[in-house]
XYZ file of C-alpha atoms in Angstrom:
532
model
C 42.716 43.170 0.943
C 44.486 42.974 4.575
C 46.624 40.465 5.282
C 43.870 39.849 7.930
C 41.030 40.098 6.226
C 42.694 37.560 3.861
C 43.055 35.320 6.514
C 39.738 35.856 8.009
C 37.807 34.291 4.652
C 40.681 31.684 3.964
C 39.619 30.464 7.969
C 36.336 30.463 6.957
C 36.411 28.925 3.854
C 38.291 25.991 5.214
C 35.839 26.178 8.300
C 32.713 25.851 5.349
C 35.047 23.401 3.718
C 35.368 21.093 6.938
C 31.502 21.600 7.429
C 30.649 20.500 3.805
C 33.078 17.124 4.682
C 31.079 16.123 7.866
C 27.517 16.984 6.466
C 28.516 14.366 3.246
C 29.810 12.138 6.171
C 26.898 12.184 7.575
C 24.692 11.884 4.683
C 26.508 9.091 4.182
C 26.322 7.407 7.503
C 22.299 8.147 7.437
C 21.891 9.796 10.589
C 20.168 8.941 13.167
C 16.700 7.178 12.698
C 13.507 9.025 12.364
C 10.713 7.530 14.446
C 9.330 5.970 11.451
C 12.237 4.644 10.578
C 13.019 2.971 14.206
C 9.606 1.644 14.541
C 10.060 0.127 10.547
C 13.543 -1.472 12.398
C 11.186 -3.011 15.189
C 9.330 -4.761 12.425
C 12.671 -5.786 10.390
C 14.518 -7.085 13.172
C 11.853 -8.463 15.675
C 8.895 -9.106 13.661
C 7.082 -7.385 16.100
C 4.947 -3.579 15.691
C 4.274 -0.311 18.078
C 4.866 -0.731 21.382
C 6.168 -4.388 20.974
C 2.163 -5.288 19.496
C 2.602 -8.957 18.311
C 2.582 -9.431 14.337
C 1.710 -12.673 12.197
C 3.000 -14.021 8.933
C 1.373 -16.174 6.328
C 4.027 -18.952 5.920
C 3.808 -21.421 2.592
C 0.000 -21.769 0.806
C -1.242 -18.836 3.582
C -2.763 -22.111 5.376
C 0.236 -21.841 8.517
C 0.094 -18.579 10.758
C 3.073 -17.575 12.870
C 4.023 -15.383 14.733
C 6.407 -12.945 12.548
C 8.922 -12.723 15.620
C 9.996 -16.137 14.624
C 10.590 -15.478 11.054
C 11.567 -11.505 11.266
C 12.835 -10.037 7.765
C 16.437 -10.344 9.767
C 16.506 -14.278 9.460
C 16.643 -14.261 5.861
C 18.112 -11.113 4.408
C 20.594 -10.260 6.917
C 21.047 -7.173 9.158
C 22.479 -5.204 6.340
C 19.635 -6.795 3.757
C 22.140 -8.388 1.653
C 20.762 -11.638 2.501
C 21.957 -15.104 3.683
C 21.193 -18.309 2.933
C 18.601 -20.011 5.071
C 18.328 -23.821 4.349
C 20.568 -23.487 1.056
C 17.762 -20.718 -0.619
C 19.985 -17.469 -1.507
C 17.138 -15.039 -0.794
C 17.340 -11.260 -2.178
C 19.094 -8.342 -1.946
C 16.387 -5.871 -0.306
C 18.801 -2.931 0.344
C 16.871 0.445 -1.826
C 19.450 0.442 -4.025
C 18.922 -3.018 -5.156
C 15.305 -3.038 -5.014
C 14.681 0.322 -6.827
C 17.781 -0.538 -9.349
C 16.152 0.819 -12.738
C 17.274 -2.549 -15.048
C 15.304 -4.576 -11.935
C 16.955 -7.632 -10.420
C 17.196 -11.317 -10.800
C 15.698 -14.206 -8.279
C 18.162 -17.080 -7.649
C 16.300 -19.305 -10.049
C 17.409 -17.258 -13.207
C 14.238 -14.971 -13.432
C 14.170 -11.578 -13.995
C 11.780 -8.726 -12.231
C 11.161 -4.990 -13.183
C 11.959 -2.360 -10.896
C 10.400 -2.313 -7.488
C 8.470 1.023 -6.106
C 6.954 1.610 -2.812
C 3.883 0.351 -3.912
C 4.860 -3.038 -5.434
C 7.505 -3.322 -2.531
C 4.499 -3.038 0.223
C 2.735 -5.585 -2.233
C 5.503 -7.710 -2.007
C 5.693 -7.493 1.976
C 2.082 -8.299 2.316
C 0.701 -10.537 -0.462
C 4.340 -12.494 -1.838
C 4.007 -10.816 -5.351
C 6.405 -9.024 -7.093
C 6.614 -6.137 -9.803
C 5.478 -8.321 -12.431
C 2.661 -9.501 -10.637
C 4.112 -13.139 -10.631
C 4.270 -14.863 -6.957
C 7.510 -14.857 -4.799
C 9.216 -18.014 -3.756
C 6.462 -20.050 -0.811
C 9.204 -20.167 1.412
C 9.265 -16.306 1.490
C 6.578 -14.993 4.075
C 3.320 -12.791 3.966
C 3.297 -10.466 7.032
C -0.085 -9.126 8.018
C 0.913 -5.452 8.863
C -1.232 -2.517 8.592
C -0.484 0.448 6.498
C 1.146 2.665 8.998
C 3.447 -0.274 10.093
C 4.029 -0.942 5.671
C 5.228 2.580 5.664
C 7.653 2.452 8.819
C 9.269 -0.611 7.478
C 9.867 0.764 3.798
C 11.320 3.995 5.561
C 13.660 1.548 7.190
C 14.198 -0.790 4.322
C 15.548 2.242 2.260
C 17.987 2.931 5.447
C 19.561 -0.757 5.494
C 23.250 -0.967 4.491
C 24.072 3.093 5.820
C 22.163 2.448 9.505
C 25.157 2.619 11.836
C 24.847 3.001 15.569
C 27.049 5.838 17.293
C 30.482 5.456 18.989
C 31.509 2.319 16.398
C 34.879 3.500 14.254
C 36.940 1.199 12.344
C 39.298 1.798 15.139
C 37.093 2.308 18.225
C 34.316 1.744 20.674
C 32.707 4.224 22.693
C 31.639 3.114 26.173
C 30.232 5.435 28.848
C 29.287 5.495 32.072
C 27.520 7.802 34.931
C 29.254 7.858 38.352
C 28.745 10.675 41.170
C 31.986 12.912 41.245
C 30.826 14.809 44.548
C 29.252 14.443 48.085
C 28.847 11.065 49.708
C 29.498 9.148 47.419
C 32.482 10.545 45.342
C 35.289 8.052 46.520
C 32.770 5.095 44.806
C 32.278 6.642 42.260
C 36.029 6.912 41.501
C 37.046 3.622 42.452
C 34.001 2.542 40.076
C 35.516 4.510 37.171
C 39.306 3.268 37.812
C 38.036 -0.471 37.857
C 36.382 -0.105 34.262
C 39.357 1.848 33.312
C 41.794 -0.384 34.144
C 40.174 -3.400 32.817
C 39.213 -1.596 29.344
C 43.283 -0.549 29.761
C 43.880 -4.658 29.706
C 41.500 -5.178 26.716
C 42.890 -2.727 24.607
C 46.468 -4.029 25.490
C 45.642 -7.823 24.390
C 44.776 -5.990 20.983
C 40.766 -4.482 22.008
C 38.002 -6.149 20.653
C 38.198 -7.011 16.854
C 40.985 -4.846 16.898
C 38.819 -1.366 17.858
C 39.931 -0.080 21.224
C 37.625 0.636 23.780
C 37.174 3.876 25.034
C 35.278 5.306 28.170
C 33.861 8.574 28.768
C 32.229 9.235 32.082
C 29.258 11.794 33.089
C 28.207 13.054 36.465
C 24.810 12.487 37.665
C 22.666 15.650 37.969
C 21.109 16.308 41.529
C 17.140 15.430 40.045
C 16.300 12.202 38.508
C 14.734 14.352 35.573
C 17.851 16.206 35.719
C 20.044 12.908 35.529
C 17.899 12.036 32.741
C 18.713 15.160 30.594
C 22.199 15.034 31.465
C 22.650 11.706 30.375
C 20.780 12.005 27.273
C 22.995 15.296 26.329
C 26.220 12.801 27.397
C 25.168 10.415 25.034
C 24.655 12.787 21.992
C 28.047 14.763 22.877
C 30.421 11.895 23.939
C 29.001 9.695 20.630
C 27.927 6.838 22.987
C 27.858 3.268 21.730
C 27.031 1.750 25.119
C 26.890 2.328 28.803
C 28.931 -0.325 31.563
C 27.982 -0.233 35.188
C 27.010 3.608 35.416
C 25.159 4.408 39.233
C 21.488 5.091 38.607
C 19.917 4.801 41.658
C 17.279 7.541 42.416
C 17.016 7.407 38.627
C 16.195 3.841 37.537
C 12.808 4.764 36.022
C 13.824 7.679 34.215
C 17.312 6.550 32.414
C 15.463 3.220 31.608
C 13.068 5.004 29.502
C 15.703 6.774 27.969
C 17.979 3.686 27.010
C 14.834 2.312 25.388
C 14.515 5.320 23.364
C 17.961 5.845 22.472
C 18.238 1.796 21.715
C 21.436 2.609 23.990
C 22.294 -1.159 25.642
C 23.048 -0.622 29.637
C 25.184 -3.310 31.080
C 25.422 -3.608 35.029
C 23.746 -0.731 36.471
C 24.141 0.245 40.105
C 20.796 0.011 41.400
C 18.643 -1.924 44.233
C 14.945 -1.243 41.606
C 15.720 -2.769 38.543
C 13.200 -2.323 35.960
C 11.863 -5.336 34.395
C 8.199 -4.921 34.107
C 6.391 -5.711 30.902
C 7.028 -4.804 28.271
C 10.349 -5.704 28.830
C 13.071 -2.794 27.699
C 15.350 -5.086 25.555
C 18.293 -2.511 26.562
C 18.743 -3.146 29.972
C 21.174 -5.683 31.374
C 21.030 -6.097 35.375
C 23.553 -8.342 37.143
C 22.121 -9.260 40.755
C 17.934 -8.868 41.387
C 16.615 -5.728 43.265
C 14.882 -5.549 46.638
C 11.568 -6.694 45.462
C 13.489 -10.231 44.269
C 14.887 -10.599 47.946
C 12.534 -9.241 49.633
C 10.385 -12.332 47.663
C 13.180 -14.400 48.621
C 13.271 -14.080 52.586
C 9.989 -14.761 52.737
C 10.102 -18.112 50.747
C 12.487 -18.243 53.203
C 10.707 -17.565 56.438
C 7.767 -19.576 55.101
C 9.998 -22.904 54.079
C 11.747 -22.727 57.909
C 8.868 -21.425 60.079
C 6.821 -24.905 60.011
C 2.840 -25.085 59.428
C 2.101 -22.041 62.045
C 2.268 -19.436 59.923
C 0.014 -16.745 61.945
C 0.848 -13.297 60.243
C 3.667 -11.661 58.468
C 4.501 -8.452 58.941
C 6.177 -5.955 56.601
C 8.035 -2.628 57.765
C 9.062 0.144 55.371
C 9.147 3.909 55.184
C 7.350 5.834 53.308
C 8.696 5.900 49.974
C 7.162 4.653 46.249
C 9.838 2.437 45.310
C 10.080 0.777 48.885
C 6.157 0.383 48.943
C 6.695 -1.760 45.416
C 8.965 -4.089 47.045
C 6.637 -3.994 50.304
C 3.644 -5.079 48.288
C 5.683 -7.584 46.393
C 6.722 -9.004 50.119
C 2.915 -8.973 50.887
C 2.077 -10.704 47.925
C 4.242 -13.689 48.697
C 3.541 -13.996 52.546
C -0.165 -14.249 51.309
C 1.059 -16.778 48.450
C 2.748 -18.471 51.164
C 0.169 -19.300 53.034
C 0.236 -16.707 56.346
C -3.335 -16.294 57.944
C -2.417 -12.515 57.830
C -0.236 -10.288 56.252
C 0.093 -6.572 58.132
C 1.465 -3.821 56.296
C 2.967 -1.216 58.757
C 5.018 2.625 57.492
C 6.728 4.721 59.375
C 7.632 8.752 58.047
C 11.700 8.880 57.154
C 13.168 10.056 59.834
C 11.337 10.084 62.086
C 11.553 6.057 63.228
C 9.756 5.080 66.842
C 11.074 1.773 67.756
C 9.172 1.535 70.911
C 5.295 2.802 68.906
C 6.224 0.506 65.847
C 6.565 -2.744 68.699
C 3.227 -1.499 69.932
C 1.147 -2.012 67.037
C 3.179 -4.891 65.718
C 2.362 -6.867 68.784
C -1.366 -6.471 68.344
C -0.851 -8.817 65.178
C 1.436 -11.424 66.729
C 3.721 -11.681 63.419
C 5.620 -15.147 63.452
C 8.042 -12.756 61.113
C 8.911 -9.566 60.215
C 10.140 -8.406 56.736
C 11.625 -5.015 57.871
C 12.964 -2.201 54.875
C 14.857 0.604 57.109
C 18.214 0.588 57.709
C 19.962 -1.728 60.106
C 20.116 0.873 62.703
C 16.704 0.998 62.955
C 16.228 -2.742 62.954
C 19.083 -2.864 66.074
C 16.674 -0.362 67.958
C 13.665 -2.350 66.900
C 14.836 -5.338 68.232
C 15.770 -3.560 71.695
C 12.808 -2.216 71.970
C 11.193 -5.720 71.051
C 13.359 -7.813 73.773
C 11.532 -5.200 76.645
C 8.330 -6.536 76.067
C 9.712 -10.103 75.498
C 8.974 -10.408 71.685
C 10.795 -11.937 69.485
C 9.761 -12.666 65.668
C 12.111 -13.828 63.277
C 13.902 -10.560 61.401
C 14.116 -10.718 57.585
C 16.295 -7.729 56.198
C 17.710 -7.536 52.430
C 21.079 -7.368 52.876
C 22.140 -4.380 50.911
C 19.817 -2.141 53.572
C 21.931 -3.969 56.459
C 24.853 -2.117 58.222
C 27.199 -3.378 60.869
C 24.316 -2.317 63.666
C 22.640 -5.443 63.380
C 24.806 -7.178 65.105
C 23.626 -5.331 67.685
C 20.240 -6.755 67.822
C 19.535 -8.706 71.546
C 21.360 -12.142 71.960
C 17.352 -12.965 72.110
C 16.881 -12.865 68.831
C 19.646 -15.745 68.184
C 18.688 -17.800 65.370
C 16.447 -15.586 64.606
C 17.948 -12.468 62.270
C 18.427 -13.169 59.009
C 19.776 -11.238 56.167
C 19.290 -11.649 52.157
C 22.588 -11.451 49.483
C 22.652 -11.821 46.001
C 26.067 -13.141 46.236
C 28.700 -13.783 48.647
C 32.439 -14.611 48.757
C 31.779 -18.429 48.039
C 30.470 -17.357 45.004
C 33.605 -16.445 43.495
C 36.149 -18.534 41.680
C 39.975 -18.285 42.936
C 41.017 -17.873 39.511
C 38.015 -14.732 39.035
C 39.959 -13.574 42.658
C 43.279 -13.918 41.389
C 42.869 -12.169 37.942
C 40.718 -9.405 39.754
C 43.537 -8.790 42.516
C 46.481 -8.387 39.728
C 44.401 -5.517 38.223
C 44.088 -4.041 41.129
C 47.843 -4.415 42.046
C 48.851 -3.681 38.492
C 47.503 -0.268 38.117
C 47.654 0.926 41.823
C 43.730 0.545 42.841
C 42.901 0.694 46.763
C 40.300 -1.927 47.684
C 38.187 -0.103 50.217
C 34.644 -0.313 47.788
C 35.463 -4.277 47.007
C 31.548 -4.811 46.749
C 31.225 -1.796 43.670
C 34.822 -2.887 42.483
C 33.655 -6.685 41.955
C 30.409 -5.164 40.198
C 31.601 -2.712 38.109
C 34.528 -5.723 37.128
C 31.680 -7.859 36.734
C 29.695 -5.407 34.106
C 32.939 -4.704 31.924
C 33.650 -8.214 31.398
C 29.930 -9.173 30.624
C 30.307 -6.151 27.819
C 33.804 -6.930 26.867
C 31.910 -10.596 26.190
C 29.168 -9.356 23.852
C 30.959 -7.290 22.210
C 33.283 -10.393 21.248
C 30.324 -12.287 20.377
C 28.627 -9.707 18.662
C 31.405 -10.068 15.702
C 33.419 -7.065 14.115
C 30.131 -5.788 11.922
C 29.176 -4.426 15.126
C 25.657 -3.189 15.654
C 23.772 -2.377 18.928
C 21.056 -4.748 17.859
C 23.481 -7.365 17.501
C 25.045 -6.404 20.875
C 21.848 -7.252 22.748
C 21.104 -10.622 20.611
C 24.919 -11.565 21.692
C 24.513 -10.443 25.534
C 20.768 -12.192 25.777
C 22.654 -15.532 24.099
C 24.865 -15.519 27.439
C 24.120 -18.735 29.457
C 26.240 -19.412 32.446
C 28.954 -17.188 31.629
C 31.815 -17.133 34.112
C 32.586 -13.912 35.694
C 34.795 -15.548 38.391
C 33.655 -12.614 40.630
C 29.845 -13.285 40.832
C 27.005 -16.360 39.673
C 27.073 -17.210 36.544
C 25.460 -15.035 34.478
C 22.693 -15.672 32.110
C 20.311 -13.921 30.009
C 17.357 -14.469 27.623
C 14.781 -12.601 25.356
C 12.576 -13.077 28.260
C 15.466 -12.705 31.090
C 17.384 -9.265 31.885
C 18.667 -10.476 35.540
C 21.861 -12.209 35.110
C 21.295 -14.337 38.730
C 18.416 -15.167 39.720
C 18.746 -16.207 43.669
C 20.076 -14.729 46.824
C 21.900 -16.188 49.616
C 20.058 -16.033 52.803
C 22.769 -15.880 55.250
C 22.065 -16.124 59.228
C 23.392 -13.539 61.858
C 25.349 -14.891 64.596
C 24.629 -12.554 67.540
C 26.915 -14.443 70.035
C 30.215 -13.837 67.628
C 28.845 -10.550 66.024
C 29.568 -12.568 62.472
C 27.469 -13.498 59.498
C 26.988 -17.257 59.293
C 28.612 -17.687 55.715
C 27.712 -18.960 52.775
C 24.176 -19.268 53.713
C 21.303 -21.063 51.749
C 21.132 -20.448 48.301
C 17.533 -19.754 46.941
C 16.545 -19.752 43.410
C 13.688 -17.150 42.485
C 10.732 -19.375 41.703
């Protein structure tokens, strides 16, 4: 045989060699979750079924019902099944190997028990008996699943002790994020990515998190929100993702939430004016500031609270687009809540904005106020074309659609023009300004995107904190619990920040901060309104 040739089979014996290595590793490790199995973890760790449905558990003599979200297998036996002691009972090891262990096992009180099966394992789920047919300990509960959701949480229960999440090493921690490389908005994006970088670079200096470093991998956003979707879930495979930190989803929001809820990937600080937090809630999703919809709620509390007992109509202004007609019906909602007479409802096509028609018809409803959802060019030329005909409603306009034209608007309009932020310089503490500015100085970042800096800042140290609190046996499960037990937590840069199983905004408010047309300024800090 050639030299070569000899060469060519050693190369791929050691290349069949390598593969054999990483399939046992893998083996090992599990692999990823089959849908069975992920649903059975729904019941394990939340107590609840399919598509969140709500389960019950029999709790002592069968007389108490509960719901089995407060006493989820979790409680008891521990994420890895091992079990820990609640109230001083040492309850059992439920990992397969334990259960299906051909000598059987022994209950804390000295008794023994055959082997378990599937079937005497479902009994024991559902009806507190084991393989002897004797009856478990009372404090151990009877869930009331049906077969299909029996099944899913055996397939998981034979998974616990080798289910481990992607991107976790002994070593390291795999963080990603998705900022836009090209076009428009390509500087952000950069200055985004050398924020998190620089304050991951700090983390791992001080010795990482539990001693794993953190590392982050960035993706590009695809031009399509399906394609952004596809790209991201291909990132997330390739790059072994444990979690994403402040990654620019706008256009997307829908479409990468569904994904993250899939995936079970958590998403910390997303760059996006639509968060979504319908119901069902996706457990994965951690927002920092509310949307449009929240402020747009806001400046009409707002406009209501401060316009006195004449409330004649309320108008709201948007272009034609379906996530601005969400917050626009939201908007309606309230001024109707509020307690307008009328509420009009007025589009206009992108692009193709008539100031001077749009005054027209709004006059014909004689709106007190005006909830407008363009840009703030086209509320300067609004308001022009307003002062000609000597009108002049208040102007409500979310501050993150604002631009430096609407300072433009007529010195008619004084006390009038109003603008909604979900945070503002007073917000921050000089310490959060002080250890913010020595990053920046340290590792040579230019301030010109402050507002996306202080964000992105904001979603690395909310992470960084979960990830603390989440403990070195580090699961994504246990990431969310950790991030969702986050009350007031000091980012010096923004609110405090608090979550909840129920809560996935981390401030619930906005400043509504005045426009002073005289100085061209914003009258700052404004009023701070909670979100009733």
């Amino acid at each position: 045989m050639k030299a070569r040739s000899r060469r060519a089979v050693a190369a791929r014996a050691g290349l069949i060699t390598i593969l054999l290595v990483w399939s046992g590793a893998a083996e090992a490790a599990g692999g990823p979750l089959t849908p069975a199995e992920r649903r059975g973890r729904q019941v394990f760790l939340r107590g609840s079924g399919s598509e969140g449905r709500e389960l019950t558990a029999l709790l002592g003599d069968g007389a108490t019902q509960v719901s089995a979200g407060i006493v989820p297998c979790v409680q008891c036996h521990g994420w890895d099944g091992r079990g820990q002691a609640e109230s001083g009972i040492p309850p059992s090891d439920i990992t397969w190997a334990a259960l299906t262990a051909p000598e059987g096992g022994t209950y804390a009180d000295g008794r023994g028990r055959p082997a378990h099966s599937e079937a005497t394992v479902a009994r024991a789920i559902t009806l507190g008996v084991d393989p002897a047919g004797g009856r478990l300990a009372a404090v151990m509960p009877r869930y009331r699943l049906s077969r299909a959701e029996t099944d899913d949480l055996i397939a998981y229960l034979k998974r616990l002790g080798d289910d481990r999440d992607p991107g976790v090493t002994e070593t390291s921690i795999t963080v990603g994020t998705l900022l836009p490389a090209t076009g428009s908005l390509a500087e952000t994006g950069r200055a985004i990515g050398a924020v998190l970088a620089a304050y991951f670079a700090e983390i791992n200096d001080q010795g990482g998190v539990h001693n794993r470093r953190l590392q982050l991998k960035t993706a590009e956003p695809a031009e399509t929100a399906p394609g952004i979707a596809a790209s991201v879930d291909r990132f997330l495979g390739a790059a072994q993702v444990f979690a994403m930190v402040g990654p620019w989803i706008a256009g997307a929001e829908r479409e990468l939430a569904g994904l993250m809820a899939r995936e079970e990937v958590p998403l910390v600080g997303p760059f996006t004016l639509f968060p979504q937090v319908g119901l069902p809630l996706n457990r994965q999703l951690f927002y920092i500031h509310p949307g449009l919809e929240s402020q747009a709620r806001l400046l009409v509390q707002y406009a209501a609270r401060t316009g006195g007992t004449q409330k004649r109509a309320l108008a709201v202004v948007h272009p034609e687009s379906e996530a601005l007609a969400l917050v626009a019906e939201t908007a309606e909602a309230e001024g109707k809540r509020a307690g307008w007479s009328a509420v009009l409802r007025i589009t206009y096509e992108p692009g193709r904005f008539d100031p001077g028609h749009l005054v027209r018809d709004l006059r014909r409803g004689g709106p007190d106020a005006l909830v407008f959802l363009g840009s703030g060019g086209e509320l300067a030329a609004l308001g022009k074309a307003a002062e000609q005909v000597r009108w002049s409603p208040t102007l409500l306009l979310p501050g993150s659609l604002a631009s430096q034209e609407v300072l433009d608007i007529p010195a008619s309009f004084t006390d009038r023009v109003f603008l909604s932020f979900p945070t503002v310089p007073s917000d921050q503490t000089r310490a959060g300004v002080a250890e913010f500015r020595a990053l920046l100085d340290k590792h040579t970042i230019p301030p010109p995107y402050l507002a996306a800096q202080l964000s992105a800042y904001a979603a690395a140290k909310i992470l960084v904190e979960g990830l603390r609190r989440a403990g070195r046996d580090l699961s994504r499960e246990k990431l969310v619990t950790a991030l969702e037990g986050l009350y007031n937590f000091e980012t010096g840069v923004t609110p405090p920040i608090s979550y909840g199983p129920d809560r996935r905004i981390g401030t619930l408010g906005a400043h509504i901060v005045a426009v002073d047309l005289e100085k061209k300024s914003l009258v700052l800090p404004g009023q701070l309104l909670a979100l009733d």
